[in-house]
PDB file of C-alpha atoms in Angstrom:
ATOM      1  CA  PRO A 230      33.833 -42.544  19.646  1.00 48.00           C
ATOM      2  CA  THR A 231      34.408 -39.683  22.048  1.00 48.00           C
ATOM      3  CA  SER A 232      32.010 -36.743  22.466  1.00 52.00           C
ATOM      4  CA  LEU A 233      34.392 -34.560  20.447  1.00 50.00           C
ATOM      5  CA  HIS A 234      34.200 -36.896  17.471  1.00 58.00           C
ATOM      6  CA  THR A 235      30.376 -36.908  17.513  1.00 68.00           C
ATOM      7  CA  PHE A 236      29.969 -33.124  17.790  1.00 71.00           C
ATOM      8  CA  ALA A 237      29.370 -32.662  14.051  1.00 68.00           C
ATOM      9  CA  ALA A 238      26.708 -35.367  13.986  1.00 73.00           C
ATOM     10  CA  ARG A 239      24.893 -33.996  17.024  1.00 76.00           C
ATOM     11  CA  PHE A 240      25.076 -30.430  15.710  1.00 77.00           C
ATOM     12  CA  PHE A 241      23.735 -31.534  12.323  1.00 73.00           C
ATOM     13  CA  LEU A 242      20.821 -33.418  13.885  1.00 79.00           C
ATOM     14  CA  ALA A 243      20.019 -30.444  16.128  1.00 80.00           C
ATOM     15  CA  MET A 244      19.861 -28.074  13.146  1.00 77.00           C
ATOM     16  CA  ILE A 245      17.607 -30.491  11.248  1.00 79.00           C
ATOM     17  CA  LEU A 246      15.312 -30.714  14.271  1.00 80.00           C
ATOM     18  CA  CYS A 247      15.098 -26.914  14.640  1.00 78.00           C
ATOM     19  CA  ALA A 248      14.378 -26.450  10.924  1.00 75.00           C
ATOM     20  CA  THR A 249      11.675 -29.122  11.042  1.00 76.00           C
ATOM     21  CA  ILE A 250       9.974 -27.535  14.045  1.00 75.00           C
ATOM     22  CA  THR A 251      10.068 -24.078  12.417  1.00 71.00           C
ATOM     23  CA  LEU A 252       8.564 -25.234   9.134  1.00 68.00           C
ATOM     24  CA  GLU A 253       5.976 -27.365  10.914  1.00 68.00           C
ATOM     25  CA  ASN A 254       4.779 -24.428  13.017  1.00 66.00           C
ATOM     26  CA  THR A 255       4.724 -22.175   9.961  1.00 61.00           C
ATOM     27  CA  TYR A 256       2.696 -24.306   7.587  1.00 59.00           C
ATOM     28  CA  SER A 257       0.458 -26.401   9.850  1.00 59.00           C
ATOM     29  CA  GLY A 258      -1.836 -26.052  12.833  1.00 53.00           C
ATOM     30  CA  GLN A 259      -3.627 -22.788  13.560  1.00 49.00           C
ATOM     31  CA  LEU A 260      -0.522 -20.597  13.485  1.00 46.00           C
ATOM     32  CA  LYS A 261      -0.175 -17.952  10.798  1.00 48.00           C
ATOM     33  CA  SER A 262       3.082 -16.227  10.026  1.00 47.00           C
ATOM     34  CA  ILE A 263       2.669 -12.601   9.067  1.00 48.00           C
ATOM     35  CA  LEU A 264       4.988 -10.668   6.814  1.00 45.00           C
ATOM     36  CA  THR A 265       5.372  -7.018   7.765  1.00 46.00           C
ATOM     37  CA  VAL A 266       7.196  -4.336   5.836  1.00 45.00           C
ATOM     38  CA  PRO A 267       8.658  -1.592   8.050  1.00 46.00           C
ATOM     39  CA  LEU A 268       7.520   1.932   7.184  1.00 45.00           C
ATOM     40  CA  PHE A 269      10.594   4.133   7.129  1.00 49.00           C
ATOM     41  CA  THR A 270       8.814   7.285   5.933  1.00 58.00           C
ATOM     42  CA  GLU A 271       5.700   9.173   6.914  1.00 69.00           C
ATOM     43  CA  ALA A 272       2.466   8.619   5.050  1.00 77.00           C
ATOM     44  CA  VAL A 273       1.986  11.006   2.131  1.00 83.00           C
ATOM     45  CA  ASP A 274      -1.287  12.434   3.438  1.00 85.00           C
ATOM     46  CA  THR A 275      -0.937  16.149   2.620  1.00 89.00           C
ATOM     47  CA  MET A 276      -0.394  18.153  -0.535  1.00 90.00           C
ATOM     48  CA  GLU A 277       2.869  19.479   0.887  1.00 91.00           C
ATOM     49  CA  LYS A 278       4.267  15.956   1.306  1.00 90.00           C
ATOM     50  CA  TRP A 279       2.997  14.898  -2.118  1.00 90.00           C
ATOM     51  CA  SER A 280       4.712  17.836  -3.810  1.00 90.00           C
ATOM     52  CA  LYS A 281       8.050  16.625  -2.393  1.00 90.00           C
ATOM     53  CA  THR A 282       7.765  13.154  -3.943  1.00 90.00           C
ATOM     54  CA  ASP A 283       8.434  12.085  -7.529  1.00 90.00           C
ATOM     55  CA  TRP A 284       4.914  10.668  -7.920  1.00 92.00           C
ATOM     56  CA  THR A 285       2.411  11.877 -10.479  1.00 93.00           C
ATOM     57  CA  TRP A 286      -1.344  12.144 -10.333  1.00 95.00           C
ATOM     58  CA  SER A 287      -3.986  12.059 -13.008  1.00 95.00           C
ATOM     59  CA  ALA A 288      -7.597  12.687 -13.980  1.00 94.00           C
ATOM     60  CA  PRO A 289      -9.555  12.324 -17.236  1.00 93.00           C
ATOM     61  CA  SER A 290      -9.624  16.077 -18.013  1.00 92.00           C
ATOM     62  CA  ILE A 291      -7.288  19.074 -17.984  1.00 91.00           C
ATOM     63  CA  VAL A 292     -10.001  21.048 -16.169  1.00 89.00           C
ATOM     64  CA  TRP A 293      -8.702  19.665 -12.885  1.00 90.00           C
ATOM     65  CA  THR A 294      -5.660  21.953 -12.930  1.00 91.00           C
ATOM     66  CA  GLN A 295      -6.876  25.022 -14.823  1.00 89.00           C
ATOM     67  CA  THR A 296      -7.503  26.871 -11.562  1.00 88.00           C
ATOM     68  CA  ILE A 297      -3.878  26.479 -10.384  1.00 90.00           C
ATOM     69  CA  ASP A 298      -2.038  26.578 -13.712  1.00 89.00           C
ATOM     70  CA  SER A 299      -1.141  30.243 -13.202  1.00 88.00           C
ATOM     71  CA  SER A 300      -0.753  30.056  -9.427  1.00 89.00           C
ATOM     72  CA  HIS A 301       2.199  31.765  -7.734  1.00 91.00           C
ATOM     73  CA  ILE A 302       2.192  29.283  -4.834  1.00 91.00           C
ATOM     74  CA  GLU A 303       5.119  26.883  -5.172  1.00 92.00           C
ATOM     75  CA  LYS A 304       3.179  23.852  -3.947  1.00 91.00           C
ATOM     76  CA  GLU A 305       0.399  24.416  -6.470  1.00 92.00           C
ATOM     77  CA  GLN A 306       2.906  24.962  -9.282  1.00 93.00           C
ATOM     78  CA  ILE A 307       4.587  21.629  -8.512  1.00 94.00           C
ATOM     79  CA  MET A 308       1.274  19.783  -8.315  1.00 93.00           C
ATOM     80  CA  SER A 309       0.217  21.279 -11.639  1.00 93.00           C
ATOM     81  CA  GLU A 310       3.430  20.039 -13.263  1.00 93.00           C
ATOM     82  CA  LYS A 311       2.892  16.547 -11.843  1.00 94.00           C
ATOM     83  CA  PHE A 312      -0.581  16.293 -13.372  1.00 95.00           C
ATOM     84  CA  VAL A 313      -1.143  14.084 -16.436  1.00 94.00           C
ATOM     85  CA  VAL A 314      -4.362  13.460 -18.386  1.00 95.00           C
ATOM     86  CA  HIS A 315      -5.209   9.801 -19.072  1.00 94.00           C
ATOM     87  CA  ASP A 316      -8.203   7.794 -20.235  1.00 94.00           C
ATOM     88  CA  TYR A 317     -10.431   5.695 -17.998  1.00 94.00           C
ATOM     89  CA  ASP A 318      -8.687   2.388 -18.782  1.00 94.00           C
ATOM     90  CA  PHE A 319      -5.298   3.713 -17.712  1.00 95.00           C
ATOM     91  CA  LEU A 320      -6.764   5.331 -14.601  1.00 95.00           C
ATOM     92  CA  TYR A 321      -8.453   2.075 -13.589  1.00 95.00           C
ATOM     93  CA  ASN A 322      -5.160   0.185 -13.773  1.00 94.00           C
ATOM     94  CA  ALA A 323      -3.287   3.018 -12.067  1.00 93.00           C
ATOM     95  CA  SER A 324      -5.790   3.037  -9.196  1.00 93.00           C
ATOM     96  CA  PHE A 325      -4.182  -0.160  -7.876  1.00 93.00           C
ATOM     97  CA  ARG A 326      -0.692   1.367  -7.787  1.00 91.00           C
ATOM     98  CA  PRO A 327       0.473   2.626  -4.380  1.00 84.00           C
ATOM     99  CA  ASP A 328       2.638   5.362  -5.931  1.00 88.00           C
ATOM    100  CA  TYR A 329       0.047   7.002  -8.177  1.00 93.00           C
ATOM    101  CA  GLY A 330      -2.568   9.616  -7.322  1.00 93.00           C
ATOM    102  CA  LEU A 331      -6.078  10.069  -8.693  1.00 94.00           C
ATOM    103  CA  GLY A 332      -8.170  13.212  -8.614  1.00 93.00           C
ATOM    104  CA  ILE A 333     -11.391  13.204  -6.590  1.00 93.00           C
ATOM    105  CA  GLU A 334     -13.608  16.123  -5.587  1.00 92.00           C
ATOM    106  CA  ARG A 335     -14.554  16.915  -2.006  1.00 90.00           C
ATOM    107  CA  LEU A 336     -18.007  18.515  -1.952  1.00 89.00           C
ATOM    108  CA  MET A 337     -19.250  21.149   0.471  1.00 85.00           C
ATOM    109  CA  SER A 338     -21.361  18.475   2.183  1.00 86.00           C
ATOM    110  CA  GLY A 339     -18.265  16.410   2.973  1.00 87.00           C
ATOM    111  CA  SER A 340     -19.055  13.737   0.393  1.00 90.00           C
ATOM    112  CA  PHE A 341     -16.816  12.874  -2.540  1.00 92.00           C
ATOM    113  CA  THR A 342     -17.376  12.644  -6.267  1.00 91.00           C
ATOM    114  CA  PHE A 343     -15.182  10.298  -8.278  1.00 92.00           C
ATOM    115  CA  GLY A 344     -14.990   8.582 -11.638  1.00 90.00           C
ATOM    116  CA  ASP A 345     -16.000   5.016 -12.425  1.00 90.00           C
ATOM    117  CA  PHE A 346     -12.323   4.079 -12.637  1.00 92.00           C
ATOM    118  CA  ILE A 347     -12.093   4.182  -8.824  1.00 93.00           C
ATOM    119  CA  THR A 348     -13.417   0.998  -7.208  1.00 92.00           C
ATOM    120  CA  ALA A 349     -13.622  -0.297  -3.660  1.00 91.00           C
ATOM    121  CA  PRO A 350     -10.805  -2.889  -4.041  1.00 91.00           C
ATOM    122  CA  ALA A 351      -8.425  -0.186  -5.298  1.00 91.00           C
ATOM    123  CA  LEU A 352      -8.932   1.871  -2.133  1.00 89.00           C
ATOM    124  CA  GLU A 353      -7.398  -0.824   0.070  1.00 83.00           C
ATOM    125  CA  THR A 354      -3.948   0.698  -0.500  1.00 80.00           C
ATOM    126  CA  LYS A 355      -5.019   4.344  -0.781  1.00 87.00           C
ATOM    127  CA  ILE A 356      -5.329   7.266   1.599  1.00 87.00           C
ATOM    128  CA  ILE A 357      -7.109  10.586   1.168  1.00 90.00           C
ATOM    129  CA  SER A 358      -5.146  13.760   1.778  1.00 89.00           C
ATOM    130  CA  LYS A 359      -6.017  15.771   4.856  1.00 88.00           C
ATOM    131  CA  ASP A 360      -6.109  19.014   2.904  1.00 90.00           C
ATOM    132  CA  ASP A 361      -7.411  20.025  -0.512  1.00 91.00           C
ATOM    133  CA  LEU A 362      -5.207  21.104  -3.375  1.00 91.00           C
ATOM    134  CA  TYR A 363      -7.533  24.043  -3.984  1.00 89.00           C
ATOM    135  CA  PHE A 364     -11.143  25.068  -3.381  1.00 85.00           C
ATOM    136  CA  ASP A 365     -13.250  26.575  -6.113  1.00 82.00           C
ATOM    137  CA  TRP A 366     -16.828  27.801  -6.268  1.00 78.00           C
ATOM    138  CA  THR A 367     -19.254  27.294  -9.120  1.00 77.00           C
ATOM    139  CA  ARG A 368     -19.515  30.603 -10.943  1.00 78.00           C
ATOM    140  CA  ALA A 369     -22.587  32.282 -12.391  1.00 81.00           C
ATOM    141  CA  VAL A 370     -21.977  34.931 -15.077  1.00 82.00           C
ATOM    142  CA  SER A 371     -24.390  37.624 -16.206  1.00 85.00           C
ATOM    143  CA  ILE A 372     -24.292  40.849 -18.178  1.00 88.00           C
ATOM    144  CA  ARG A 373     -23.385  44.060 -16.393  1.00 87.00           C
ATOM    145  CA  GLY A 374     -26.377  45.843 -14.906  1.00 88.00           C
ATOM    146  CA  TRP A 375     -28.595  42.754 -14.789  1.00 90.00           C
ATOM    147  CA  PRO A 376     -31.618  43.897 -12.746  1.00 92.00           C
ATOM    148  CA  LEU A 377     -32.214  40.465 -11.183  1.00 92.00           C
ATOM    149  CA  MET A 378     -28.726  40.180  -9.693  1.00 91.00           C
ATOM    150  CA  PRO A 379     -29.801  41.234  -6.138  1.00 91.00           C
ATOM    151  CA  LEU A 380     -32.598  38.674  -6.223  1.00 93.00           C
ATOM    152  CA  PHE A 381     -30.221  36.036  -7.528  1.00 91.00           C
ATOM    153  CA  ASP A 382     -27.750  36.793  -4.719  1.00 90.00           C
ATOM    154  CA  GLU A 383     -30.525  36.380  -2.147  1.00 93.00           C
ATOM    155  CA  HIS A 384     -31.501  33.065  -3.709  1.00 92.00           C
ATOM    156  CA  ILE A 385     -27.940  31.711  -3.539  1.00 89.00           C
ATOM    157  CA  SER A 386     -27.537  32.937   0.034  1.00 91.00           C
ATOM    158  CA  ALA A 387     -30.798  31.280   1.082  1.00 93.00           C
ATOM    159  CA  CYS A 388     -29.785  27.966  -0.511  1.00 89.00           C
ATOM    160  CA  ILE A 389     -26.504  27.973   1.393  1.00 88.00           C
ATOM    161  CA  GLU A 390     -27.958  29.071   4.739  1.00 91.00           C
ATOM    162  CA  THR A 391     -30.804  26.544   4.692  1.00 92.00           C
ATOM    163  CA  GLY A 392     -28.541  23.674   3.678  1.00 90.00           C
ATOM    164  CA  LEU A 393     -30.307  23.097   0.378  1.00 91.00           C
ATOM    165  CA  PHE A 394     -27.025  22.716  -1.519  1.00 88.00           C
ATOM    166  CA  VAL A 395     -25.806  20.149   0.987  1.00 90.00           C
ATOM    167  CA  HIS A 396     -29.075  18.238   0.655  1.00 92.00           C
ATOM    168  CA  TRP A 397     -28.818  18.219  -3.147  1.00 91.00           C
ATOM    169  CA  GLU A 398     -25.226  17.021  -3.030  1.00 90.00           C
ATOM    170  CA  ARG A 399     -25.944  14.141  -0.670  1.00 90.00           C
ATOM    171  CA  GLN A 400     -29.044  13.155  -2.603  1.00 91.00           C
ATOM    172  CA  ASN A 401     -27.192  12.980  -5.916  1.00 90.00           C
ATOM    173  CA  VAL A 402     -24.190  11.208  -4.398  1.00 90.00           C
ATOM    174  CA  ALA A 403     -26.460   8.478  -3.029  1.00 88.00           C
ATOM    175  CA  LYS A 404     -28.302   8.236  -6.343  1.00 89.00           C
ATOM    176  CA  TYR A 405     -25.480   8.197  -8.885  1.00 89.00           C
ATOM    177  CA  LEU A 406     -22.313   7.030  -7.083  1.00 90.00           C
ATOM    178  CA  ASP A 407     -21.370   3.689  -5.553  1.00 90.00           C
ATOM    179  CA  ARG A 408     -22.289   3.751  -1.869  1.00 90.00           C
ATOM    180  CA  GLN A 409     -19.665   1.246  -0.775  1.00 91.00           C
ATOM    181  CA  THR A 410     -16.866   3.208  -2.421  1.00 91.00           C
ATOM    182  CA  GLN A 411     -18.271   6.434  -0.973  1.00 91.00           C
ATOM    183  CA  GLN A 412     -18.315   4.991   2.536  1.00 91.00           C
ATOM    184  CA  ILE A 413     -14.734   3.765   2.202  1.00 90.00           C
ATOM    185  CA  MET A 414     -13.658   7.257   1.146  1.00 91.00           C
ATOM    186  CA  LEU A 415     -15.430   8.803   4.128  1.00 89.00           C
ATOM    187  CA  ASN A 416     -13.668   6.348   6.434  1.00 89.00           C
ATOM    188  CA  LEU A 417     -10.304   7.152   4.860  1.00 88.00           C
ATOM    189  CA  ALA A 418     -10.957  10.882   5.167  1.00 87.00           C
ATOM    190  CA  SER A 419     -11.702  10.448   8.882  1.00 83.00           C
ATOM    191  CA  GLY A 420      -8.291   8.857   9.427  1.00 77.00           C
ATOM    192  CA  HIS A 421      -9.175   5.183   9.120  1.00 73.00           C
ATOM    193  CA  ILE A 422      -6.429   3.163   7.419  1.00 67.00           C
ATOM    194  CA  ASN A 423      -7.181  -0.261   6.028  1.00 62.00           C
ATOM    195  CA  LYS A 424      -5.079  -3.031   7.530  1.00 61.00           C
ATOM    196  CA  SER A 425      -4.161  -6.005   5.407  1.00 58.00           C
ATOM    197  CA  PRO A 426      -5.361  -9.332   6.837  1.00 59.00           C
ATOM    198  CA  PRO A 427      -2.782 -11.899   7.972  1.00 58.00           C
ATOM    199  CA  GLN A 428      -1.426 -13.989   5.140  1.00 59.00           C
ATOM    200  CA  LYS A 429       0.328 -17.325   5.223  1.00 63.00           C
ATOM    201  CA  LEU A 430       3.910 -17.418   4.125  1.00 60.00           C
ATOM    202  CA  THR A 431       4.720 -19.062   0.825  1.00 66.00           C
ATOM    203  CA  ILE A 432       7.978 -20.293  -0.660  1.00 67.00           C
ATOM    204  CA  GLU A 433       8.337 -16.977  -2.515  1.00 70.00           C
ATOM    205  CA  ASN A 434       8.123 -15.061   0.769  1.00 65.00           C
ATOM    206  CA  ILE A 435      10.910 -17.036   2.449  1.00 67.00           C
ATOM    207  CA  SER A 436      12.995 -17.933  -0.594  1.00 72.00           C
ATOM    208  CA  GLY A 437      16.062 -16.235   0.874  1.00 70.00           C
ATOM    209  CA  ALA A 438      15.770 -18.033   4.197  1.00 68.00           C
ATOM    210  CA  THR A 439      15.042 -21.310   2.417  1.00 73.00           C
ATOM    211  CA  PHE A 440      18.205 -20.939   0.320  1.00 76.00           C
ATOM    212  CA  ALA A 441      20.264 -20.269   3.451  1.00 75.00           C
ATOM    213  CA  LEU A 442      18.702 -23.289   5.150  1.00 76.00           C
ATOM    214  CA  ILE A 443      19.378 -25.615   2.216  1.00 83.00           C
ATOM    215  CA  PHE A 444      22.922 -24.284   1.802  1.00 81.00           C
ATOM    216  CA  GLY A 445      23.583 -24.770   5.503  1.00 79.00           C
ATOM    217  CA  CYS A 446      22.199 -28.301   5.402  1.00 82.00           C
ATOM    218  CA  LEU A 447      24.447 -29.148   2.458  1.00 87.00           C
ATOM    219  CA  ILE A 448      27.530 -27.802   4.225  1.00 86.00           C
ATOM    220  CA  ALA A 449      26.581 -29.620   7.423  1.00 80.00           C
ATOM    221  CA  SER A 450      26.017 -32.847   5.477  1.00 85.00           C
ATOM    222  CA  PHE A 451      29.389 -32.514   3.786  1.00 88.00           C
ATOM    223  CA  VAL A 452      31.126 -31.901   7.122  1.00 84.00           C
ATOM    224  CA  PHE A 453      29.262 -34.823   8.658  1.00 82.00           C
ATOM    225  CA  LEU A 454      30.318 -37.203   5.878  1.00 88.00           C
ATOM    226  CA  LEU A 455      33.879 -35.907   6.066  1.00 87.00           C
ATOM    227  CA  GLU A 456      33.993 -36.440   9.833  1.00 84.00           C
ATOM    228  CA  LEU A 457      32.502 -39.908   9.400  1.00 85.00           C
ATOM    229  CA  SER A 458      35.065 -40.807   6.735  1.00 88.00           C
ATOM    230  CA  ILE A 459      37.955 -39.572   8.868  1.00 87.00           C
ATOM    231  CA  TYR A 460      36.656 -41.476  11.865  1.00 84.00           C
ATOM    232  CA  ASN A 461      36.288 -44.724   9.894  1.00 86.00           C
ATOM    233  CA  PHE A 462      39.707 -44.240   8.321  1.00 86.00           C
ATOM    234  CA  ASN A 463      41.350 -43.715  11.717  1.00 85.00           C
ATOM    235  CA  LYS A 464      39.500 -46.708  13.109  1.00 83.00           C
ATOM    236  CA  PHE A 465      40.701 -48.823  10.194  1.00 80.00           C
ATOM    237  CA  GLN A 466      44.278 -47.622  10.732  1.00 81.00           C
ATOM    238  CA  ASP A 467      44.119 -48.517  14.421  1.00 78.00           C
ATOM    239  CA  PHE A 468      42.770 -51.950  13.543  1.00 76.00           C
ATOM    240  CA  ARG A 469      45.640 -52.572  11.102  1.00 77.00           C
ATOM    241  CA  ASN A 470      48.223 -51.437  13.616  1.00 77.00           C
ATOM    242  CA  LYS A 471      46.847 -53.824  16.212  1.00 74.00           C
ATOM    243  CA  THR A 472      46.876 -56.785  13.826  1.00 73.00           C
ATOM    244  CA  LYS A 473      50.547 -56.324  12.889  1.00 64.00           C
TER     245      LYS A 473
END
């Protein structure tokens, strides 16, 4: 047969060879194929950006939003409307969702307080906002004309100036909260973003490409068989014509 008649066969064999080499390099040896998802939007790392999304956030108590419930600031009003109270079981499951926010408290010392529903594995897909939704002081209330108020004010001022409050906060954080989770939060707050390790491709990851490959192989096989049949038929016709 001429080179034109064998084009389909050579093209089919070339495609099979390329597919074999691709799959061999993907699933064997020391090569690892990495799936990446392009990020078309900016990271939601500020309260302003969060207020423009349709995501909600939650905490185990309504106390988290009482300070901003009557706020006249539009951003705080939106964040208050997005807040929902849930129990610890729901919050634990929601902590693994990339589109759901959880309330944590940033202390004056820079540490964070958080509920038991937040674990280290859940923080792999989380970021901590660069700014706070609001800042509130602990209040002390007394009767009007309390004679010890000046002394109490001096005591509070001395605790702040000497760093005693910061020392108490750090001491209690180390004592009662998970240190690994705390360290991850500090890293996230400093701008560190966890990167997912390379993962090997599976059939589910390349199902679309696999379907296209199989479909192409079937079409190529059909064309190859058709070309082979036509060639044999023409050869048989030539043989009959010569024998007559």
